Coordinates of C-alpha atoms in Angstrom, one line a residue:
M1 CA -25.2 -3.6 -39.2
L2 CA -24.0 -2.5 -42.0
T3 CA -24.9 -3.4 -45.6
A4 CA -21.9 -4.1 -48.4
F5 CA -22.8 -1.1 -49.8
E6 CA -22.7 0.9 -46.9
R7 CA -19.1 -0.3 -45.8
M8 CA -17.6 -0.2 -49.3
V9 CA -18.9 3.9 -49.1
A10 CA -17.2 4.2 -45.3
L11 CA -14.2 2.7 -46.5
R12 CA -13.7 4.5 -49.6
Y13 CA -14.4 7.7 -47.6
L14 CA -11.7 6.9 -44.8
R15 CA -9.1 6.7 -47.8
A16 CA -8.7 10.4 -48.5
R17 CA -7.3 11.3 -51.3
R18 CA -4.1 14.3 -51.9
E19 CA -6.8 17.1 -52.4
E20 CA -8.3 16.1 -48.7
G21 CA -5.1 15.8 -46.5
L22 CA -6.4 18.0 -44.1
I23 CA -8.8 15.7 -43.2
S24 CA -7.2 12.9 -43.2
I25 CA -4.3 14.2 -40.8
I26 CA -7.3 15.8 -38.5
A27 CA -8.5 12.1 -38.9
M28 CA -5.3 10.8 -37.8
F29 CA -4.2 13.3 -34.2
S30 CA -8.0 12.0 -33.1
L31 CA -6.6 8.6 -33.6
I32 CA -3.7 9.0 -31.7
G33 CA -5.4 11.0 -29.3
I34 CA -8.1 8.6 -28.4
A35 CA -5.2 6.0 -28.4
L36 CA -3.1 7.6 -26.1
G37 CA -5.7 8.5 -23.4
V38 CA -6.4 5.2 -23.3
A39 CA -3.4 4.3 -22.4
T40 CA -2.3 6.7 -19.9
L41 CA -5.6 6.3 -17.9
I42 CA -4.9 2.1 -18.5
V43 CA -1.3 2.8 -17.1
V44 CA -2.4 5.6 -14.3
L45 CA -5.1 3.2 -12.9
A46 CA -3.1 0.4 -12.9
V47 CA 0.0 1.5 -11.1
M48 CA -3.0 3.9 -7.9
N49 CA -4.5 -0.2 -8.0
G50 CA -0.6 -0.7 -7.4
V51 CA 0.1 1.9 -5.4
R52 CA -2.9 0.4 -2.7
G53 CA -2.2 -2.9 -2.4
E54 CA 1.7 -2.4 -1.6
L55 CA 0.0 -0.2 0.8
I56 CA -2.1 -2.8 2.0
K57 CA -0.1 -5.7 2.2
S58 CA 2.8 -3.6 3.5
I59 CA 0.2 -2.2 6.8
I60 CA -1.6 -5.7 6.7
G61 CA 1.3 -7.4 6.8
L62 CA 3.2 -5.1 10.0
E63 CA -0.1 -4.3 11.8
G64 CA -2.3 -6.4 11.4
H65 CA -6.2 -6.9 10.3
V66 CA -8.0 -5.7 13.7
S67 CA -5.6 -4.5 16.8
V68 CA -7.7 -4.6 20.4
Y69 CA -5.9 -1.4 23.5
A70 CA -7.2 -1.6 26.9
D71 CA -7.5 2.1 28.3
G72 CA -5.5 2.4 31.2
R73 CA -2.0 0.7 30.5
G74 CA -1.5 -2.1 28.1
I75 CA -3.5 -5.5 29.0
D76 CA -2.5 -8.7 31.6
H77 CA -4.5 -11.5 30.6
Y78 CA -3.0 -11.5 27.2
D79 CA -3.1 -15.3 27.1
D80 CA -6.7 -15.7 28.2
L81 CA -7.9 -12.8 25.6
T82 CA -6.2 -14.5 22.6
K83 CA -8.2 -17.5 23.5
N84 CA -11.4 -15.8 23.3
I85 CA -10.6 -13.7 20.4
L86 CA -9.8 -16.9 18.3
T87 CA -12.6 -18.5 19.0
I88 CA -14.4 -15.6 16.6
P89 CA -15.0 -16.8 13.2
G90 CA -13.2 -15.5 10.9
V91 CA -9.9 -15.3 13.6
K92 CA -6.3 -16.3 11.7
A93 CA -3.7 -15.5 14.2
A94 CA -4.0 -13.0 17.1
L95 CA -0.4 -12.1 18.8
P96 CA 0.4 -10.0 21.5
K97 CA 2.9 -6.9 20.9
V98 CA 4.8 -4.6 22.2
E99 CA 4.7 -1.6 20.9
G100 CA 6.3 2.7 21.6
Q101 CA 7.2 5.4 20.8
I102 CA 11.1 6.3 20.8
M103 CA 14.1 8.1 20.2
A104 CA 17.2 6.1 19.1
S105 CA 20.9 7.2 19.1
F106 CA 24.8 6.7 17.5
H107 CA 27.7 8.1 17.2
G108 CA 25.2 12.3 18.3
Q109 CA 23.1 11.4 15.3
A110 CA 19.3 10.8 17.2
T111 CA 15.8 9.6 14.7
G112 CA 12.5 9.3 15.9
A113 CA 11.3 5.4 16.0
M114 CA 8.6 3.2 17.4
V115 CA 8.9 -0.2 19.0
A116 CA 8.0 -3.5 17.6
A117 CA 8.1 -6.6 19.8
Y118 CA 6.5 -9.4 18.9
R119 CA 6.5 -13.5 21.0
Y120 CA 9.0 -15.0 18.8
D121 CA 7.0 -17.8 17.9
D122 CA 4.0 -15.8 17.1
L123 CA 6.9 -13.0 14.9
K124 CA 7.4 -16.0 12.7
E125 CA 3.2 -15.1 12.2
K126 CA 4.8 -12.1 10.4
D127 CA 5.3 -13.0 6.4
L128 CA 6.1 -9.7 5.0
L129 CA 8.9 -9.5 8.5
M130 CA 11.3 -12.7 7.8
K131 CA 11.2 -12.6 4.3
R132 CA 12.9 -9.2 4.6
I133 CA 15.6 -10.4 6.6
V134 CA 18.7 -8.0 4.7
A135 CA 21.1 -9.4 7.6
G136 CA 21.7 -10.3 10.4
D137 CA 19.8 -13.6 12.4
V138 CA 16.7 -13.3 13.3
S139 CA 16.4 -16.1 15.6
A140 CA 18.7 -13.1 18.1
L141 CA 14.9 -11.8 18.7
A142 CA 14.7 -15.6 20.3
R143 CA 17.8 -15.6 22.2
G144 CA 17.0 -11.5 23.8
E145 CA 20.6 -11.1 22.3
G146 CA 20.0 -7.2 20.2
V147 CA 17.6 -5.2 18.0
I148 CA 16.5 -5.3 14.0
I149 CA 16.1 -2.1 12.9
G150 CA 15.7 -1.1 9.4
K151 CA 18.1 -1.0 6.2
R152 CA 17.0 3.1 5.8
M153 CA 17.6 3.5 9.1
A154 CA 20.3 1.5 8.9
E155 CA 21.7 4.3 5.9
K156 CA 20.8 7.4 7.4
M157 CA 22.9 6.9 10.9
G158 CA 25.8 5.1 9.3
L159 CA 25.0 1.7 11.4
H160 CA 26.0 -1.9 10.6
V161 CA 25.3 -5.3 12.4
G162 CA 27.1 -5.6 15.8
D163 CA 27.4 -1.8 16.3
D164 CA 25.2 -1.0 18.9
I165 CA 22.6 1.4 19.2
T166 CA 20.7 3.9 21.3
L167 CA 17.3 4.0 21.9
I168 CA 15.9 7.1 25.2
S169 CA 12.3 6.8 26.3
P170 CA 10.8 9.6 27.8
E171 CA 8.2 8.5 30.0
G172 CA 10.6 8.2 32.7
R173 CA 12.0 7.4 35.7
S174 CA 11.2 10.8 38.6
T175 CA 14.7 11.2 40.7
V176 CA 15.0 14.3 43.3
A177 CA 16.9 15.2 41.0
G178 CA 13.5 15.1 38.1
L179 CA 12.1 13.3 35.6
V180 CA 15.0 10.9 34.0
P181 CA 14.4 9.3 30.9
R182 CA 15.0 5.4 30.3
V183 CA 18.2 5.4 27.8
K184 CA 19.7 1.7 27.0
A185 CA 22.0 0.0 24.4
Y186 CA 21.2 -3.2 22.1
R187 CA 23.5 -4.7 19.7
V188 CA 21.8 -4.7 16.2
A189 CA 21.9 -8.1 15.7
G190 CA 20.0 -7.4 12.2
M191 CA 18.0 -5.5 9.2
F192 CA 14.9 -5.9 7.4
S193 CA 13.8 -4.0 4.4
I194 CA 10.2 -4.0 4.1
G195 CA 10.2 -2.1 1.2
M196 CA 7.9 1.0 2.0
F197 CA 10.1 4.3 3.3
A198 CA 7.8 4.7 6.4
Y199 CA 8.6 1.4 8.3
D200 CA 12.3 1.0 6.2
N201 CA 13.6 4.9 8.3
N202 CA 11.9 4.5 11.5
M203 CA 11.1 0.9 12.8
I204 CA 13.2 -1.7 14.9
L205 CA 12.2 -4.9 16.3
M206 CA 12.9 -5.5 20.0
P207 CA 12.6 -8.9 22.2
F208 CA 9.1 -9.4 23.5
A209 CA 10.4 -9.5 27.2
D210 CA 13.3 -6.6 26.8
A211 CA 10.5 -4.4 25.2
Q212 CA 8.4 -5.6 28.5
V213 CA 11.2 -4.2 30.6
Y214 CA 11.6 -1.8 28.6
F215 CA 8.5 0.3 28.2
K216 CA 7.8 -1.1 31.9
L217 CA 4.3 -3.3 31.2
K218 CA 6.9 -6.4 33.3
D219 CA 8.5 -5.9 36.8
S220 CA 12.5 -6.7 35.8
G221 CA 12.6 -7.9 39.3
F222 CA 9.2 -10.8 38.9
G223 CA 10.3 -14.7 38.6
I224 CA 10.0 -16.5 34.6
Q225 CA 5.6 -17.0 36.1
D226 CA 4.7 -13.3 36.0
S227 CA 4.2 -12.8 31.8
G228 CA 3.7 -8.6 32.6
K229 CA 1.5 -7.2 30.2
V230 CA 1.4 -5.8 26.1
S231 CA 0.6 -2.3 24.3
S232 CA -1.7 -4.3 22.1
I233 CA -3.2 -7.4 20.6
E234 CA -2.5 -7.5 16.9
V235 CA -5.6 -10.0 15.3
T236 CA -5.0 -11.3 11.3
I237 CA -7.8 -13.4 9.8
T238 CA -8.5 -14.5 6.3
D239 CA -11.4 -11.4 4.3
P240 CA -9.3 -8.1 5.5
D241 CA -12.2 -6.9 3.7
Q242 CA -14.8 -7.9 7.3
A243 CA -12.5 -6.6 9.5
G244 CA -14.6 -3.7 10.1
G245 CA -17.2 -6.3 11.1
I246 CA -15.0 -8.6 13.2
A247 CA -12.7 -5.6 14.7
Q248 CA -17.1 -5.0 16.2
H249 CA -17.9 -8.7 17.3
I250 CA -14.0 -8.8 19.0
E251 CA -14.9 -5.4 21.0
Q252 CA -18.5 -7.1 22.1
I253 CA -17.1 -9.9 23.5
L254 CA -13.5 -9.0 25.6
N255 CA -16.4 -5.9 27.1
S256 CA -18.7 -8.4 27.9
L257 CA -16.2 -10.0 30.1
N258 CA -16.9 -9.6 33.7
P259 CA -19.4 -6.8 33.3
E260 CA -20.5 -6.8 37.2
S261 CA -17.5 -5.9 38.3
R262 CA -16.1 -3.1 34.9
N263 CA -14.7 -0.7 37.3
L264 CA -12.6 -3.0 38.3
N265 CA -11.3 -4.0 35.0
P266 CA -10.3 -2.2 31.6
V267 CA -12.5 -0.8 28.1
Y268 CA -10.9 -2.3 24.9
R269 CA -10.5 -0.5 22.0
V270 CA -11.0 -2.4 18.5
Y271 CA -9.5 -0.9 15.9
D272 CA -9.4 -2.4 12.5
W273 CA -6.4 -1.5 10.0
K274 CA -9.6 0.4 7.3
S275 CA -9.9 2.5 10.2
S276 CA -6.7 3.1 11.4
N277 CA -5.5 4.9 8.1
N278 CA -8.1 5.8 6.8
Q279 CA -6.1 9.1 5.3
I280 CA -4.5 7.7 3.3
F281 CA -6.5 5.2 1.6
Q282 CA -8.8 7.9 1.4
A283 CA -5.7 10.2 -0.7
V284 CA -5.1 7.5 -2.4
I285 CA -8.8 7.1 -3.6
V286 CA -9.7 10.4 -4.4
Q287 CA -6.3 11.0 -6.4
R288 CA -7.1 7.8 -8.7
N289 CA -10.5 9.7 -8.9
V290 CA -8.8 12.5 -9.9
M291 CA -6.2 11.1 -12.1
F292 CA -9.3 9.8 -13.8
L293 CA -11.8 12.9 -14.2
I294 CA -8.6 13.9 -15.7
L295 CA -7.2 12.1 -18.3
M296 CA -11.1 11.9 -19.5
L297 CA -10.8 14.6 -20.4
I298 CA -7.5 13.9 -22.8
I299 CA -10.1 10.7 -24.7
L300 CA -12.5 14.0 -24.5
V301 CA -10.5 16.3 -27.3
A302 CA -9.4 13.5 -29.7
S303 CA -13.3 13.2 -29.7
F304 CA -13.9 16.6 -30.4
N305 CA -10.4 15.4 -33.2
I306 CA -13.6 13.5 -34.7
I307 CA -16.0 15.7 -34.4
S308 CA -13.8 18.4 -36.7
S309 CA -12.6 15.7 -39.6
L310 CA -16.6 14.6 -40.0
I311 CA -17.5 18.0 -40.2
M312 CA -15.5 18.7 -42.9
L313 CA -15.5 15.3 -44.9
V314 CA -19.9 16.2 -45.1
R315 CA -18.7 19.1 -46.5
E316 CA -15.8 17.7 -49.3
K317 CA -18.7 14.9 -50.3
G318 CA -21.7 17.4 -49.7
R319 CA -22.1 16.3 -53.9
D320 CA -21.5 12.6 -52.9
V321 CA -24.0 12.5 -50.6
A322 CA -26.4 14.4 -53.1
V323 CA -26.2 11.8 -55.6
L324 CA -26.5 9.3 -52.7
R325 CA -29.8 10.4 -51.7
T326 CA -30.8 11.1 -56.0
M327 CA -30.5 7.4 -56.4
G328 CA -32.8 5.9 -53.6
A329 CA -30.1 5.8 -50.3
S330 CA -32.0 6.9 -47.5
H331 CA -31.4 9.5 -44.5
T332 CA -30.4 6.0 -41.4
S333 CA -27.9 5.0 -44.6
V334 CA -26.3 8.0 -45.0
M335 CA -26.1 8.8 -41.1
K336 CA -24.5 5.1 -40.5
I337 CA -22.3 5.6 -43.1
F338 CA -20.3 8.7 -41.3
I339 CA -21.1 7.1 -38.3
A340 CA -18.8 4.0 -40.1
C341 CA -15.8 6.3 -40.6
G342 CA -15.7 8.3 -36.9
S343 CA -16.2 5.1 -35.5
C344 CA -13.6 3.0 -36.5
V345 CA -11.3 6.2 -35.5
G346 CA -12.9 5.6 -32.2
V347 CA -12.4 1.6 -32.7
I348 CA -8.2 1.9 -34.2
G349 CA -7.5 4.5 -31.7
T350 CA -9.2 2.4 -28.1
F351 CA -7.5 -0.6 -29.0
V352 CA -4.1 0.8 -29.8
G353 CA -4.7 2.6 -26.6
V354 CA -6.0 -0.9 -24.7
V355 CA -2.0 -2.1 -26.3
L356 CA 0.0 0.0 -25.9
G357 CA -1.5 0.7 -22.2
L358 CA -1.2 -2.8 -21.2
L359 CA 2.8 -3.3 -22.7
V360 CA 3.6 -0.5 -20.3
A361 CA 1.1 -1.3 -17.3
F362 CA 2.8 -5.0 -17.0
N363 CA 6.2 -3.3 -17.5
T364 CA 6.3 0.0 -14.6
E365 CA 9.2 -2.1 -12.9
N366 CA 11.8 -2.5 -16.0
I367 CA 10.6 1.1 -17.6
Q368 CA 11.6 3.2 -13.9
L369 CA 14.4 0.9 -13.7
W370 CA 15.5 1.7 -17.5
L371 CA 15.0 5.7 -17.3
E372 CA 16.7 6.1 -13.8
S373 CA 20.1 4.4 -15.6
M374 CA 19.9 6.8 -18.7
M375 CA 18.9 10.3 -16.4
G376 CA 21.9 8.5 -13.6
H377 CA 18.7 9.5 -10.5
R378 CA 16.1 7.2 -7.9
L379 CA 12.2 9.2 -10.3
F380 CA 10.3 9.1 -7.1
A381 CA 11.9 9.5 -3.7
D382 CA 11.4 7.1 -1.0
E383 CA 10.4 9.4 1.5
L384 CA 7.7 11.6 -0.9
Y385 CA 6.3 8.5 -1.7
F386 CA 5.9 6.0 1.2
L387 CA 7.2 3.1 -1.4
S388 CA 10.8 2.1 -3.1
H389 CA 9.9 1.2 -5.9
L390 CA 6.6 1.7 -9.1
P391 CA 3.5 -1.1 -8.4
S392 CA 1.2 -1.9 -11.5
R393 CA -1.8 -4.0 -11.1
V394 CA -4.2 -3.9 -14.1
D395 CA -7.9 -4.6 -13.1
G396 CA -9.7 -6.0 -16.1
S397 CA -13.4 -4.4 -15.1
E398 CA -11.6 -1.1 -15.1
V399 CA -9.7 -1.5 -19.1
V400 CA -13.3 -2.7 -20.1
T401 CA -14.9 0.5 -18.7
V402 CA -12.0 2.7 -20.4
V403 CA -12.8 1.1 -22.9
I404 CA -17.1 1.4 -23.3
M405 CA -15.9 5.0 -21.9
A406 CA -13.3 5.3 -24.9
L407 CA -15.5 3.9 -27.7
L408 CA -19.0 5.2 -26.4
L409 CA -17.6 8.7 -26.7
S410 CA -16.2 7.6 -30.2
F411 CA -19.6 7.8 -31.1
L412 CA -21.6 9.9 -29.4
A413 CA -19.5 12.4 -31.7
T414 CA -20.4 11.6 -35.2
I415 CA -23.4 11.8 -34.0
Y416 CA -24.3 15.7 -35.0
P417 CA -21.9 15.0 -38.2
A418 CA -23.7 12.0 -38.7
R419 CA -27.4 13.9 -39.3
R420 CA -26.5 17.0 -40.9
A421 CA -24.8 14.6 -43.3
A422 CA -28.0 12.9 -43.4
R423 CA -30.2 16.9 -43.2
L424 CA -28.4 17.7 -46.8
D425 CA -30.5 19.0 -49.2
P426 CA -30.0 17.0 -53.0
A427 CA -31.4 20.0 -55.0
E428 CA -30.3 22.3 -52.9
V429 CA -26.5 21.4 -53.2
L430 CA -26.9 20.1 -56.9
R431 CA -28.6 23.3 -57.9
Y432 CA -25.1 24.5 -59.8
E433 CA -24.0 21.5 -60.2

């Protein structure tokens, strides 16, 4: 702790006189550099957290936490399997799903797309989808009266509610003339907007029974008693972080069913959301870590400015330090005075940076909209950044980490100049005075 005398001297040294203006300017640049470094680091970390959170929210909201597939073509007896899965602790829902890749065409325009189909009662569990219907009526899926497509796909192809979109599956039927792809037209009954470009531009929701027939998972000539097959079973759990362990548990239970007839039963493959989207999340983590290291260099450079300003201050105040030593000030007292001078710059800069960083981090979307209105175009293209907006999520522990790092670098930067001041020999300094 500083004594009253040490605080008084440190404050006097911080208030530079006119002839010491250069020292004050360097100290001010150090303060600004630390403030900008801390603010930028807080904003970048908040945005990276927000991007990761939005990706997780969108991917989990549409694909679930765990997905179950079977070797061969589709999963039959899926109602019994979902009942077995629901007995596992931590499992909240298990939804049979039909999915497949197709080509969508409208008035000469074609694009690749992914079809997904759920039973209508199960679809009500998909809050992300049900809350993002921007046009039409989702109940059309229950009546089998059309498909619901992403808003970006509709805009790209010029589709509106009520138009007919043609779906073409590469897995066609064999004829004497060769393989003929399956082609069928569906009415566009509605549109959704998830806010994630990959889904809004490439996803189509189809009625469950129609999807089974379209992808040859159910014979259209069979009666209503035949439930057909599904492509996968989508599992939702209470704690997403436990997805890996629950996925292993599900795989063990399903593959242990009727082991004596293994040659007649499929082998089930189970994937959790982390492994299925590992590349995306690893890329986000790598970018976040690299940005953290790069932006820490800004604070490090500002810390070197603190060293420069303190060394100049020591040279300027050499005679004062010698007088203090002759009056009885100890080496430790002199060190504490100069450490206080440098640390004060670091503390003020860090505080200003935290305030500025939090203000920006909590208002990223408003700032984005303001900049876009000023510039007249979008700052972030959806097709490049996956998201239609710039999310932000402030993590208190990360803010504390940034503050500690900034203060630590600022403190370390003061040690060498302070020791140099404490080692000044009063006799040498005052010899020619």
